CSV table of C-alpha atoms in Angstrom, one decimal:
chain,number,residue,atom,x,y,z
A,1349,UNK,CA,-102.6,63.5,-79.1
A,1350,UNK,CA,-104.7,61.1,-77.1
A,1351,UNK,CA,-107.4,58.8,-78.4
A,1352,UNK,CA,-110.1,61.1,-76.9
A,1353,UNK,CA,-108.6,64.1,-78.5
A,1354,UNK,CA,-108.4,62.4,-81.8
A,1355,UNK,CA,-111.9,61.1,-81.8
A,1356,UNK,CA,-114.0,63.7,-80.1
A,1357,UNK,CA,-114.9,67.1,-81.6
A,1358,UNK,CA,-116.5,69.8,-79.4
A,1359,UNK,CA,-117.0,70.4,-75.8
A,1360,UNK,CA,-120.5,69.0,-75.8
A,1361,UNK,CA,-119.3,65.7,-77.1
A,1362,UNK,CA,-116.6,65.5,-74.5
A,1363,UNK,CA,-119.2,66.1,-71.8
A,1364,UNK,CA,-121.4,63.5,-73.3
A,1365,UNK,CA,-118.8,60.9,-72.4
A,1366,UNK,CA,-119.3,61.5,-68.7
A,1367,UNK,CA,-122.7,63.0,-68.1
A,1368,UNK,CA,-126.2,62.4,-69.5
A,1369,UNK,CA,-127.2,64.9,-72.2
A,1370,UNK,CA,-130.5,63.9,-73.6
A,1371,UNK,CA,-130.6,66.9,-76.0
A,1372,UNK,CA,-127.1,67.8,-77.1
A,1373,UNK,CA,-126.9,71.4,-78.1
A,1374,UNK,CA,-125.2,70.5,-81.4
A,1375,UNK,CA,-128.5,69.0,-82.6
A,1376,UNK,CA,-131.1,70.6,-80.5
A,1377,UNK,CA,-132.5,72.7,-83.3
A,1378,UNK,CA,-133.3,69.7,-85.5
A,1379,UNK,CA,-130.7,70.6,-88.0
A,1380,UNK,CA,-130.3,74.4,-88.1
A,1381,UNK,CA,-126.6,74.8,-88.6
A,1382,UNK,CA,-124.6,75.5,-85.5
A,1383,UNK,CA,-124.7,79.2,-86.0
A,1384,UNK,CA,-128.5,79.1,-86.1
A,1385,UNK,CA,-129.5,77.0,-83.2
A,1386,UNK,CA,-132.9,77.4,-81.5
A,1387,UNK,CA,-133.0,79.4,-78.4
A,1388,UNK,CA,-134.8,76.8,-76.3
A,1389,UNK,CA,-132.6,75.4,-73.6
A,1390,UNK,CA,-131.7,71.7,-73.1
A,1391,UNK,CA,-133.9,69.5,-71.0
A,1392,UNK,CA,-132.6,68.4,-67.6
A,1393,UNK,CA,-131.3,64.8,-67.4
A,1394,UNK,CA,-134.0,64.0,-64.8
A,1395,UNK,CA,-136.8,64.8,-67.3
A,1396,UNK,CA,-136.1,61.7,-69.4
A,1397,UNK,CA,-139.2,59.6,-69.6
A,1398,UNK,CA,-139.3,55.8,-68.8
A,1399,UNK,CA,-138.0,53.6,-71.6
A,1400,UNK,CA,-141.3,52.3,-73.0
A,1401,UNK,CA,-141.6,51.2,-76.6
A,1402,UNK,CA,-144.4,53.0,-78.5
A,1403,UNK,CA,-144.4,50.3,-81.2
A,1404,UNK,CA,-143.1,50.4,-84.7
A,1405,UNK,CA,-145.9,52.3,-86.3
A,1406,UNK,CA,-147.3,54.3,-83.4
A,1407,UNK,CA,-148.0,58.0,-84.1
A,1408,UNK,CA,-146.1,60.3,-81.8
A,1409,UNK,CA,-147.7,63.7,-81.4
A,1410,UNK,CA,-145.1,66.5,-81.2
A,1411,UNK,CA,-145.1,68.4,-78.0
A,1412,UNK,CA,-144.8,72.1,-77.8
A,1413,UNK,CA,-141.3,73.6,-77.4
A,1414,UNK,CA,-140.1,73.3,-73.9
A,1415,UNK,CA,-142.2,70.2,-72.9
A,1416,UNK,CA,-140.8,66.7,-72.5
A,1417,UNK,CA,-140.3,64.6,-75.5
A,1418,UNK,CA,-141.0,60.9,-75.8
A,1419,UNK,CA,-138.1,58.4,-75.9
A,1420,UNK,CA,-136.2,58.4,-79.2
A,1421,UNK,CA,-136.4,55.3,-81.3
A,1422,UNK,CA,-133.3,53.0,-81.1
A,1423,UNK,CA,-131.3,53.3,-84.2
A,1424,UNK,CA,-131.7,49.7,-85.4
A,1425,UNK,CA,-135.4,49.8,-84.7
A,1426,UNK,CA,-135.8,53.0,-86.7
A,1427,UNK,CA,-134.1,51.4,-89.7
A,1428,UNK,CA,-136.4,48.4,-89.4
A,1429,UNK,CA,-139.5,50.6,-89.3
A,1430,UNK,CA,-138.4,52.5,-92.4
A,1431,UNK,CA,-137.8,49.2,-94.3
A,1432,UNK,CA,-141.2,47.8,-93.3
A,1433,UNK,CA,-143.0,51.0,-94.3
A,1434,UNK,CA,-141.4,51.0,-97.7
A,1435,UNK,CA,-142.2,47.3,-98.2
A,1436,UNK,CA,-145.8,48.0,-97.2
A,1437,UNK,CA,-146.1,50.8,-99.7
A,1438,UNK,CA,-144.4,48.8,-102.5
A,1439,UNK,CA,-147.0,46.0,-102.1
A,1440,UNK,CA,-150.1,48.2,-101.8
A,1441,UNK,CA,-152.6,48.0,-104.7
A,1442,UNK,CA,-152.2,50.5,-107.4
A,1443,UNK,CA,-154.5,53.5,-107.4
A,1444,UNK,CA,-154.8,56.8,-109.3
A,1445,UNK,CA,-152.5,58.4,-106.7
A,1446,UNK,CA,-150.2,55.4,-106.4
A,1447,UNK,CA,-149.5,53.9,-109.9
A,1448,UNK,CA,-148.3,50.3,-110.3
A,1449,UNK,CA,-144.9,49.7,-108.9
A,1450,UNK,CA,-143.7,47.5,-111.8
A,1451,UNK,CA,-143.3,48.1,-115.5
A,1452,UNK,CA,-141.6,46.4,-118.5
A,1453,UNK,CA,-138.7,48.3,-120.0
A,1454,UNK,CA,-136.6,47.5,-123.1
A,1455,UNK,CA,-133.1,46.2,-122.3
A,1456,UNK,CA,-131.5,49.4,-123.5
A,1457,UNK,CA,-133.4,51.4,-120.9
A,1458,UNK,CA,-133.1,49.0,-117.9
A,1459,UNK,CA,-129.7,49.9,-116.6
A,1460,UNK,CA,-129.8,50.7,-112.9
A,1461,UNK,CA,-133.3,49.4,-112.5
A,1462,UNK,CA,-134.3,46.6,-110.2
A,1463,UNK,CA,-135.7,43.3,-111.3
A,1464,UNK,CA,-139.3,42.9,-110.2
A,1465,UNK,CA,-139.3,39.1,-110.9
A,1466,UNK,CA,-136.6,36.5,-111.0
A,1467,UNK,CA,-134.6,36.3,-114.3
A,1468,UNK,CA,-135.2,32.8,-115.6
A,1469,UNK,CA,-133.4,31.5,-118.7
A,1470,UNK,CA,-135.6,31.4,-121.8
A,1471,UNK,CA,-133.2,29.1,-123.6
A,1472,UNK,CA,-130.3,26.7,-122.9
A,1473,UNK,CA,-127.0,28.5,-122.7
A,1474,UNK,CA,-125.4,27.8,-125.0
A,1475,UNK,CA,-128.3,26.6,-127.1
A,1476,UNK,CA,-126.2,24.2,-129.1
A,1477,UNK,CA,-122.8,22.7,-128.9
A,1478,UNK,CA,-120.3,25.4,-129.9
A,1479,UNK,CA,-116.6,25.7,-130.5
A,1480,UNK,CA,-114.7,27.5,-127.7
A,1481,UNK,CA,-111.8,28.3,-130.0
A,1482,UNK,CA,-110.7,28.9,-133.5
A,1483,UNK,CA,-109.3,25.7,-134.9
A,1484,UNK,CA,-110.4,22.4,-136.3
A,1485,UNK,CA,-113.3,20.2,-135.5
A,1486,UNK,CA,-112.1,16.6,-135.7
A,1487,UNK,CA,-113.8,13.3,-135.5
A,1488,UNK,CA,-112.0,10.3,-134.0
A,1489,UNK,CA,-108.3,9.9,-133.6
A,1490,UNK,CA,-105.8,11.6,-135.9
A,1491,UNK,CA,-104.3,12.3,-138.2
A,1492,UNK,CA,-107.3,13.6,-140.1
A,1493,UNK,CA,-108.0,14.3,-143.7
A,1494,UNK,CA,-109.0,17.9,-144.1
A,1495,UNK,CA,-112.2,19.1,-145.6
A,1496,UNK,CA,-112.1,22.6,-147.1
A,1497,UNK,CA,-115.9,23.0,-146.8
A,1498,UNK,CA,-119.0,21.1,-145.9
A,1499,UNK,CA,-118.7,18.6,-148.7
A,1500,UNK,CA,-117.4,15.1,-148.3
A,1501,UNK,CA,-114.5,15.8,-150.6
A,1502,UNK,CA,-111.1,16.3,-148.9
A,1503,UNK,CA,-109.0,19.3,-149.5
A,1504,UNK,CA,-106.4,19.2,-152.3
A,1505,UNK,CA,-102.9,18.2,-151.1
A,1506,UNK,CA,-100.8,21.1,-150.1
A,1507,UNK,CA,-97.2,21.8,-149.0
A,1508,UNK,CA,-96.6,21.5,-145.3
A,1509,UNK,CA,-97.8,24.7,-143.6
A,1510,UNK,CA,-98.6,26.3,-140.2
A,1511,UNK,CA,-102.4,26.1,-140.0
A,1512,UNK,CA,-102.6,29.7,-138.8
A,1513,UNK,CA,-101.8,30.8,-142.4
A,1514,UNK,CA,-104.4,31.5,-145.0
A,1515,UNK,CA,-107.3,29.5,-143.4
A,1516,UNK,CA,-109.4,27.4,-145.7
A,1517,UNK,CA,-113.2,27.7,-145.7
A,1518,UNK,CA,-114.9,26.0,-142.8
A,1519,UNK,CA,-117.8,26.3,-140.3
A,1520,UNK,CA,-118.5,29.9,-139.3
A,1521,UNK,CA,-120.4,31.3,-136.4
A,1522,UNK,CA,-124.0,32.1,-137.2
A,1523,UNK,CA,-124.4,29.5,-139.9
A,1524,UNK,CA,-126.9,26.8,-140.1
A,1525,UNK,CA,-126.3,23.3,-138.8
A,1526,UNK,CA,-123.2,21.6,-140.3
A,1527,UNK,CA,-123.4,18.2,-142.0
A,1528,UNK,CA,-122.0,15.2,-140.0
A,1529,UNK,CA,-118.2,14.9,-139.7
A,1530,UNK,CA,-117.1,11.4,-140.7
A,1531,UNK,CA,-114.6,9.5,-138.6
A,1532,UNK,CA,-111.0,10.5,-139.4
A,1533,UNK,CA,-111.8,13.9,-140.9
A,1534,UNK,CA,-111.4,17.5,-139.8
A,1535,UNK,CA,-112.9,20.8,-140.8
A,1536,UNK,CA,-112.0,24.4,-139.9
A,1537,UNK,CA,-114.2,26.0,-137.3
A,1538,UNK,CA,-114.6,29.4,-135.8
A,1539,UNK,CA,-115.1,30.4,-132.2
A,1540,UNK,CA,-118.9,30.2,-131.5
A,1541,UNK,CA,-119.7,28.1,-134.5
A,1542,UNK,CA,-122.0,25.1,-134.2
A,1543,UNK,CA,-120.1,21.8,-133.7
A,1544,UNK,CA,-120.9,19.4,-136.5
A,1545,UNK,CA,-122.6,16.1,-135.6
A,1546,UNK,CA,-120.1,13.3,-134.8
A,1547,UNK,CA,-117.2,15.7,-134.0
A,1548,UNK,CA,-115.3,14.6,-130.9
A,1549,UNK,CA,-113.0,17.6,-130.2
A,1550,UNK,CA,-111.7,20.9,-131.3
A,1551,UNK,CA,-108.0,21.3,-132.0
A,1552,UNK,CA,-106.8,24.8,-131.6
A,1553,UNK,CA,-105.2,26.3,-134.7
A,1554,UNK,CA,-101.9,26.9,-133.0
A,1555,UNK,CA,-101.7,23.3,-131.8
A,1556,UNK,CA,-102.1,21.7,-135.3
A,1557,UNK,CA,-100.3,21.4,-138.7
A,1558,UNK,CA,-101.1,20.0,-142.1
A,1559,UNK,CA,-98.7,17.9,-144.1
A,1560,UNK,CA,-98.1,17.7,-147.8
A,1561,UNK,CA,-100.8,15.1,-148.2
A,1562,UNK,CA,-103.5,17.3,-146.8
A,1563,UNK,CA,-103.7,15.6,-143.4
A,1564,UNK,CA,-104.0,17.4,-140.1
A,1565,UNK,CA,-101.7,16.5,-137.2
A,1566,UNK,CA,-102.2,17.5,-133.6
A,1567,UNK,CA,-99.1,18.7,-131.8
A,1568,UNK,CA,-100.6,17.9,-128.4
A,1569,UNK,CA,-102.7,15.1,-127.0
A,1570,UNK,CA,-106.3,15.4,-128.0
A,1571,UNK,CA,-109.0,14.7,-125.3
A,1572,UNK,CA,-112.5,13.9,-126.3
A,1573,UNK,CA,-114.7,17.0,-125.9
A,1574,UNK,CA,-111.8,19.5,-125.5
A,1575,UNK,CA,-112.6,23.1,-126.4
A,1576,UNK,CA,-116.3,22.3,-127.0
A,1577,UNK,CA,-118.9,24.2,-125.0
A,1578,UNK,CA,-121.7,21.7,-124.7
A,1579,UNK,CA,-125.3,22.7,-124.9
A,1580,UNK,CA,-126.7,24.0,-121.6
A,1581,UNK,CA,-123.2,24.2,-120.0
A,1582,UNK,CA,-124.1,27.5,-118.3
A,1583,UNK,CA,-127.8,26.9,-117.7
A,1584,UNK,CA,-130.9,25.1,-119.0
A,1585,UNK,CA,-134.1,26.8,-120.1
A,1586,UNK,CA,-136.1,27.7,-117.0
A,1587,UNK,CA,-133.1,27.9,-114.7
A,1588,UNK,CA,-133.3,30.9,-112.3
A,1589,UNK,CA,-130.3,33.1,-113.1
A,1590,UNK,CA,-131.0,36.1,-110.8
A,1591,UNK,CA,-133.5,36.8,-108.0
A,1592,UNK,CA,-136.1,39.5,-107.9
A,1593,UNK,CA,-134.5,42.6,-106.4
A,1594,UNK,CA,-131.2,42.3,-108.2
A,1595,UNK,CA,-129.9,45.6,-109.7
A,1596,UNK,CA,-129.6,45.6,-113.4
A,1597,UNK,CA,-125.9,46.2,-114.1
A,1598,UNK,CA,-124.2,46.1,-117.5
A,1599,UNK,CA,-123.3,42.5,-116.9
A,1600,UNK,CA,-127.0,41.7,-116.1
A,1601,UNK,CA,-128.0,43.3,-119.4
A,1602,UNK,CA,-125.6,41.0,-121.2
A,1603,UNK,CA,-126.9,37.9,-119.3
A,1604,UNK,CA,-130.5,38.9,-120.0
A,1605,UNK,CA,-129.8,39.3,-123.7
A,1606,UNK,CA,-128.0,36.0,-123.9
A,1607,UNK,CA,-130.9,34.3,-122.1
A,1608,UNK,CA,-133.4,35.5,-124.7
A,1609,UNK,CA,-134.9,38.7,-123.2
A,1610,UNK,CA,-135.8,41.8,-125.1
A,1611,UNK,CA,-137.3,43.6,-122.1
A,1612,UNK,CA,-137.4,43.2,-118.4
A,1613,UNK,CA,-140.0,43.6,-115.7
A,1614,UNK,CA,-138.6,46.1,-113.3
A,1615,UNK,CA,-139.6,47.8,-110.1
A,1616,UNK,CA,-140.5,51.5,-110.7
A,1617,UNK,CA,-137.8,53.7,-109.2
A,1618,UNK,CA,-139.1,55.6,-106.2
A,1619,UNK,CA,-139.6,59.3,-106.9
A,1620,UNK,CA,-138.4,62.0,-104.4
A,1621,UNK,CA,-139.0,65.7,-103.9
A,1622,UNK,CA,-136.3,67.4,-101.9
A,1623,UNK,CA,-137.3,70.5,-99.9
A,1624,UNK,CA,-134.3,72.5,-98.5
A,1625,UNK,CA,-135.6,74.7,-95.7
A,1626,UNK,CA,-134.0,77.8,-94.3
A,1627,UNK,CA,-133.8,81.6,-94.9
A,1628,UNK,CA,-130.2,81.6,-93.9
A,1629,UNK,CA,-128.9,79.6,-96.9
A,1630,UNK,CA,-127.0,80.9,-99.9
A,1631,UNK,CA,-126.7,79.1,-103.2
A,1632,UNK,CA,-123.7,81.1,-104.4
A,1633,UNK,CA,-120.7,83.0,-103.1
A,1634,UNK,CA,-119.1,83.1,-99.7
A,1635,UNK,CA,-121.0,83.3,-96.3
A,1636,UNK,CA,-121.7,86.8,-95.1
A,1637,UNK,CA,-124.0,88.7,-92.7
A,1638,UNK,CA,-125.1,85.5,-90.9
A,1639,UNK,CA,-125.9,83.7,-94.2
A,1640,UNK,CA,-124.2,80.4,-94.9
A,1641,UNK,CA,-123.8,78.2,-98.0
A,1642,UNK,CA,-126.3,75.5,-98.6
A,1643,UNK,CA,-124.3,72.3,-98.5
A,1644,UNK,CA,-127.3,69.9,-98.6
A,1645,UNK,CA,-128.9,71.1,-101.8
A,1646,UNK,CA,-126.0,70.0,-104.0
A,1647,UNK,CA,-125.4,66.8,-102.0
A,1648,UNK,CA,-128.8,65.2,-101.3
A,1649,UNK,CA,-130.2,64.6,-104.9
A,1650,UNK,CA,-127.1,62.8,-106.2
A,1651,UNK,CA,-127.0,60.7,-103.0
A,1652,UNK,CA,-130.7,59.7,-103.5
A,1653,UNK,CA,-130.0,58.8,-107.1
A,1654,UNK,CA,-127.1,56.6,-105.9
A,1655,UNK,CA,-129.7,54.9,-103.6
A,1656,UNK,CA,-131.9,54.1,-106.6
A,1657,UNK,CA,-134.4,57.0,-106.6
A,1658,UNK,CA,-135.5,59.4,-109.3
A,1659,UNK,CA,-135.3,62.9,-107.9
A,1660,UNK,CA,-138.1,65.0,-109.4
A,1661,UNK,CA,-137.0,68.4,-108.0
A,1662,UNK,CA,-134.8,70.1,-105.4
A,1663,UNK,CA,-136.6,73.2,-104.1
A,1664,UNK,CA,-135.6,75.8,-101.5
A,1665,UNK,CA,-138.5,76.7,-99.2
A,1666,UNK,CA,-138.5,79.7,-97.0
A,1667,UNK,CA,-139.1,79.5,-93.2
A,1668,UNK,CA,-142.8,79.8,-93.7
A,1669,UNK,CA,-145.3,77.2,-92.5
A,1670,UNK,CA,-147.8,77.9,-95.3
A,1671,UNK,CA,-145.2,77.6,-98.0
A,1672,UNK,CA,-144.0,74.3,-96.4
A,1673,UNK,CA,-147.6,73.0,-96.1
A,1674,UNK,CA,-148.2,73.7,-99.8
A,1675,UNK,CA,-144.9,72.1,-100.9
A,1676,UNK,CA,-145.7,68.9,-98.9
A,1677,UNK,CA,-149.3,68.5,-99.7
A,1678,UNK,CA,-148.9,69.3,-103.4
A,1679,UNK,CA,-146.1,66.9,-104.0
A,1680,UNK,CA,-146.8,63.8,-106.1
A,1681,UNK,CA,-143.5,62.1,-105.2
A,1682,UNK,CA,-143.3,58.8,-103.3
A,1683,UNK,CA,-141.0,60.4,-100.8
A,1684,UNK,CA,-140.7,64.0,-99.7
A,1685,UNK,CA,-137.4,64.7,-98.0
A,1686,UNK,CA,-136.9,67.9,-96.0
A,1687,UNK,CA,-133.7,69.3,-94.5
A,1688,UNK,CA,-133.8,71.2,-91.2
A,1689,UNK,CA,-136.7,72.3,-89.1
A,1690,UNK,CA,-137.4,69.0,-87.3
A,1691,UNK,CA,-137.1,70.2,-83.7
A,1692,UNK,CA,-139.0,72.9,-81.8
A,1693,UNK,CA,-137.2,76.1,-82.7
A,1694,UNK,CA,-139.1,79.3,-83.6
A,1695,UNK,CA,-139.0,78.5,-87.3
A,1696,UNK,CA,-139.0,74.7,-87.1
A,1697,UNK,CA,-142.3,74.1,-88.9
A,1698,UNK,CA,-142.1,70.5,-89.9
A,1699,UNK,CA,-143.9,69.0,-87.0
A,1700,UNK,CA,-146.8,71.5,-87.0
A,1701,UNK,CA,-147.2,71.2,-90.7
A,1702,UNK,CA,-147.3,67.4,-90.5
A,1703,UNK,CA,-149.9,67.6,-87.8
A,1704,UNK,CA,-152.0,70.0,-90.0
A,1705,UNK,CA,-151.6,67.6,-92.9
A,1706,UNK,CA,-152.9,64.7,-90.9
A,1707,UNK,CA,-149.6,62.8,-91.1
A,1708,UNK,CA,-148.8,59.8,-88.9
A,1709,UNK,CA,-145.4,60.0,-87.3
A,1710,UNK,CA,-143.7,56.6,-87.5
A,1711,UNK,CA,-140.3,57.7,-86.1
A,1712,UNK,CA,-139.9,60.9,-84.2
A,1713,UNK,CA,-136.3,61.2,-83.1
A,1714,UNK,CA,-133.7,58.5,-83.3
A,1715,UNK,CA,-131.2,57.5,-80.6
A,1716,UNK,CA,-128.2,58.2,-82.8
A,1717,UNK,CA,-125.5,60.9,-83.0
A,1718,UNK,CA,-125.3,62.8,-85.2
A,1719,UNK,CA,-128.8,63.1,-86.5
A,1720,UNK,CA,-130.9,62.7,-83.3
A,1721,UNK,CA,-133.9,64.9,-84.5
A,1722,UNK,CA,-134.6,63.0,-87.7
A,1723,UNK,CA,-138.2,61.8,-88.4
A,1724,UNK,CA,-140.3,59.6,-90.6
A,1725,UNK,CA,-143.9,60.3,-91.3
A,1726,UNK,CA,-146.7,58.7,-93.5
A,1727,UNK,CA,-148.9,61.3,-95.1
A,1728,UNK,CA,-152.6,60.8,-95.5
A,1729,UNK,CA,-152.0,60.1,-99.2
A,1730,UNK,CA,-149.9,57.1,-98.3
A,1731,UNK,CA,-146.7,58.9,-99.4
A,1732,UNK,CA,-143.8,59.3,-97.0
A,1733,UNK,CA,-141.8,62.1,-95.6
A,1734,UNK,CA,-138.3,61.9,-94.1
A,1735,UNK,CA,-137.2,64.9,-92.1
A,1736,UNK,CA,-133.4,65.3,-92.0
A,1737,UNK,CA,-131.6,67.6,-89.6
A,1738,UNK,CA,-130.0,70.5,-91.3
A,1739,UNK,CA,-126.4,70.0,-90.1
A,1740,UNK,CA,-124.6,68.2,-93.0
A,1741,UNK,CA,-123.2,65.1,-91.3
A,1742,UNK,CA,-126.4,64.8,-89.3
A,1743,UNK,CA,-128.4,64.8,-92.6
A,1744,UNK,CA,-126.1,62.0,-93.9
A,1745,UNK,CA,-126.9,60.0,-90.8
A,1746,UNK,CA,-130.6,60.5,-91.5
A,1747,UNK,CA,-130.2,59.5,-95.1
A,1748,UNK,CA,-128.6,56.2,-94.1
A,1749,UNK,CA,-130.9,55.6,-91.1
A,1750,UNK,CA,-134.3,56.3,-92.6
A,1751,UNK,CA,-134.2,57.2,-96.3
A,1752,UNK,CA,-131.9,54.3,-97.5
A,1753,UNK,CA,-134.0,51.4,-96.0
A,1754,UNK,CA,-137.3,53.1,-97.1
A,1755,UNK,CA,-136.1,53.6,-100.7
A,1756,UNK,CA,-134.5,50.1,-100.8
A,1757,UNK,CA,-137.7,48.3,-100.0
A,1758,UNK,CA,-140.0,50.7,-101.8
A,1759,UNK,CA,-137.8,50.1,-104.9
A,1760,UNK,CA,-137.8,46.3,-104.5
A,1761,UNK,CA,-134.0,46.1,-103.9
A,1762,UNK,CA,-132.5,43.1,-102.2
A,1763,UNK,CA,-130.8,44.2,-99.0
A,1764,UNK,CA,-127.1,43.8,-98.8
A,1765,UNK,CA,-126.0,41.5,-95.9
A,1766,UNK,CA,-124.8,43.4,-92.9
A,1767,UNK,CA,-121.1,42.9,-92.2
A,1768,UNK,CA,-118.7,43.8,-89.5
A,1769,UNK,CA,-115.0,44.7,-89.4
A,1770,UNK,CA,-112.5,45.4,-86.6
A,1771,UNK,CA,-111.8,49.0,-85.8
A,1772,UNK,CA,-108.1,50.0,-85.7
A,1773,UNK,CA,-108.4,52.7,-83.0
A,1774,UNK,CA,-110.5,53.2,-79.9
A,1775,UNK,CA,-113.7,55.1,-80.7
A,1776,UNK,CA,-115.5,57.0,-78.0
A,1777,UNK,CA,-119.3,56.7,-77.9
A,1778,UNK,CA,-122.3,58.4,-76.6
A,1779,UNK,CA,-123.5,57.1,-73.2
A,1780,UNK,CA,-126.9,56.1,-74.4
A,1781,UNK,CA,-127.1,56.6,-78.2
A,1782,UNK,CA,-125.5,54.9,-81.2
A,1783,UNK,CA,-122.8,56.9,-83.0
A,1784,UNK,CA,-122.2,56.9,-86.8
A,1785,UNK,CA,-118.5,57.7,-87.4
A,1786,UNK,CA,-116.9,58.2,-90.9
A,1787,UNK,CA,-114.1,55.7,-91.6
A,1788,UNK,CA,-111.8,54.4,-94.3
A,1789,UNK,CA,-110.7,50.8,-94.9
A,1790,UNK,CA,-107.0,50.2,-94.3
A,1791,UNK,CA,-105.4,46.7,-94.0
A,1792,UNK,CA,-108.8,45.1,-93.3
A,1793,UNK,CA,-109.5,47.5,-90.5
A,1794,UNK,CA,-111.8,50.5,-90.0
A,1795,UNK,CA,-109.9,53.7,-89.4
A,1796,UNK,CA,-112.1,56.4,-87.9
A,1797,UNK,CA,-111.8,59.9,-89.4
A,1798,UNK,CA,-111.4,62.9,-87.2
A,1799,UNK,CA,-113.8,65.4,-88.7
A,1800,UNK,CA,-117.0,63.8,-87.5
A,1801,UNK,CA,-119.0,66.7,-85.9
A,1802,UNK,CA,-122.6,67.2,-87.0
A,1803,UNK,CA,-121.8,70.2,-89.1
A,1804,UNK,CA,-118.7,68.7,-90.8
A,1805,UNK,CA,-118.3,67.2,-94.2
A,1806,UNK,CA,-114.5,66.9,-94.4
A,1807,UNK,CA,-114.5,63.4,-92.9
A,1808,UNK,CA,-117.4,62.0,-94.9
A,1809,UNK,CA,-116.0,63.4,-98.1
A,1810,UNK,CA,-113.0,61.0,-98.0
A,1811,UNK,CA,-114.8,58.2,-96.2
A,1812,UNK,CA,-115.6,54.7,-97.4
A,1813,UNK,CA,-118.6,54.5,-95.1
A,1814,UNK,CA,-119.9,55.0,-91.5
A,1815,UNK,CA,-119.1,52.7,-88.6
A,1816,UNK,CA,-121.9,51.9,-86.2
A,1817,UNK,CA,-120.5,52.6,-82.8
A,1818,UNK,CA,-122.7,51.2,-79.9
A,1819,UNK,CA,-123.5,53.2,-76.8
A,1820,UNK,CA,-120.4,53.4,-74.7
A,1821,UNK,CA,-117.9,53.3,-77.6
A,1822,UNK,CA,-115.6,50.7,-79.0
A,1823,UNK,CA,-112.2,49.4,-78.1
A,1824,UNK,CA,-109.4,48.8,-80.5
A,1825,UNK,CA,-110.1,45.6,-82.4
A,1826,UNK,CA,-113.8,45.5,-81.7
A,1827,UNK,CA,-116.0,44.4,-84.6
A,1828,UNK,CA,-118.3,47.2,-85.7
A,1829,UNK,CA,-121.2,47.1,-88.2
A,1830,UNK,CA,-120.4,48.9,-91.4
A,1831,UNK,CA,-122.5,51.1,-93.6
A,1832,UNK,CA,-120.8,51.4,-96.9
A,1833,UNK,CA,-121.3,54.6,-99.0
A,1834,UNK,CA,-122.9,53.8,-102.4
A,1835,UNK,CA,-120.0,55.3,-104.4
A,1836,UNK,CA,-117.1,54.0,-102.2
A,1837,UNK,CA,-115.9,51.8,-105.0
A,1838,UNK,CA,-115.6,54.8,-107.3
A,1839,UNK,CA,-112.9,56.4,-105.3
A,1840,UNK,CA,-109.2,55.7,-106.1
A,1841,UNK,CA,-107.8,53.7,-103.3
A,1842,UNK,CA,-104.6,55.6,-103.6
A,1843,UNK,CA,-106.3,58.9,-103.0
A,1844,UNK,CA,-104.6,60.6,-100.1
A,1845,UNK,CA,-106.5,61.1,-96.8
A,1846,UNK,CA,-103.4,61.8,-94.8
A,1847,UNK,CA,-103.8,65.6,-94.6
A,1848,UNK,CA,-105.3,65.6,-91.1
A,1849,UNK,CA,-108.5,63.6,-91.6
A,1850,UNK,CA,-107.2,60.5,-89.8
A,1851,UNK,CA,-107.6,60.3,-86.0
């Protein structure tokens, strides 16, 4: 099998390698599944408009079906527009329709939230000198006379013994300050207990023994300060531990608690309403009589939650413009996300409804495959709408291109640095558009997956992420930008993907 055979799915994609196809049939309906494409024919190559940039926030009125469309927004520019728009909404003053974007939450409720301010230490860590080990706090050189408690009287002589047996009373964690330890004496101490004044080291229990006279001997050389965690070893009060925008993980909760916090100021998680459009969709059973299963309804909400959003509802809306208008204008979510209906087919109502609602189109089509007909709009209320194509992999492309950067900045998250990795195999590209191709990591290289057509989920289901393939494609060894999937780390690296998914 040749590289072209491995990487390209469908006659249209093969033709796209050699001839200009501004509106590929596989996405011309704005996301109706392949079996439900709009009847309008593709535009001739010569109808393409000059490449003028309308500007990042320019409104783009939707032409009627069959008329020329404006130039699609370049993929990287579309992501930047979405990020800026989310950041602008996040910093807008609070109103009755747009509540404050931050709130204080108890630690036990903060998991998965995003810090709205830097996490600064409220105390030194540790806040006093502590013992790093169970053993003996000693003062000066040994051997040392052993104190059984906090008094100045030494312990009674005992037979030689391993100090790990029947420990005598000593200094325990959580107790008040110990009395000073005179030179030449030792006292038992527990891990985390406060070091008594004048102690010079801690000798681990397994490295010490007592003799018949009640004196403690070290079996290894003792270095001043050993096994003592000095005050402020980790941080001093006021030190910045984490920046604003950091995600609150279980480890962050532990750090915040240690640093003295009972609650955290966090960014309010963006809310989303998902509207799944289409009369042809089934929610149960097998496809029949021209009806197909809804693949996006079960997929979109969990994906959005993985991106840090709270999904209010996932609703199915019939192919009816009035029903769609009500669903959009009555939503109180920060983001409305629709699937399908973003082009100019007979039941593609998204553009007319947005025009009626007075929305501003920020992105109207993106130069990316799959997912070309995606859009981003700002409603009159200040809320946003992302219109995804209805083909499943094209919808994933729209999620990562528009929804992810919008939700990230709206939710105050710190962006992950972009990274690149070499591709193992040649990857064919579109002549003019970016391609997003599912891949897996293997031996520090990106291995493209075969099932990457707009309507296919078989590749993305086993993928670690999407590789950003520039126009014209990539050769073996080329460095490609990587979009990791939010749950890639959950997957067992040993899970088999050798059953035909690799190119």
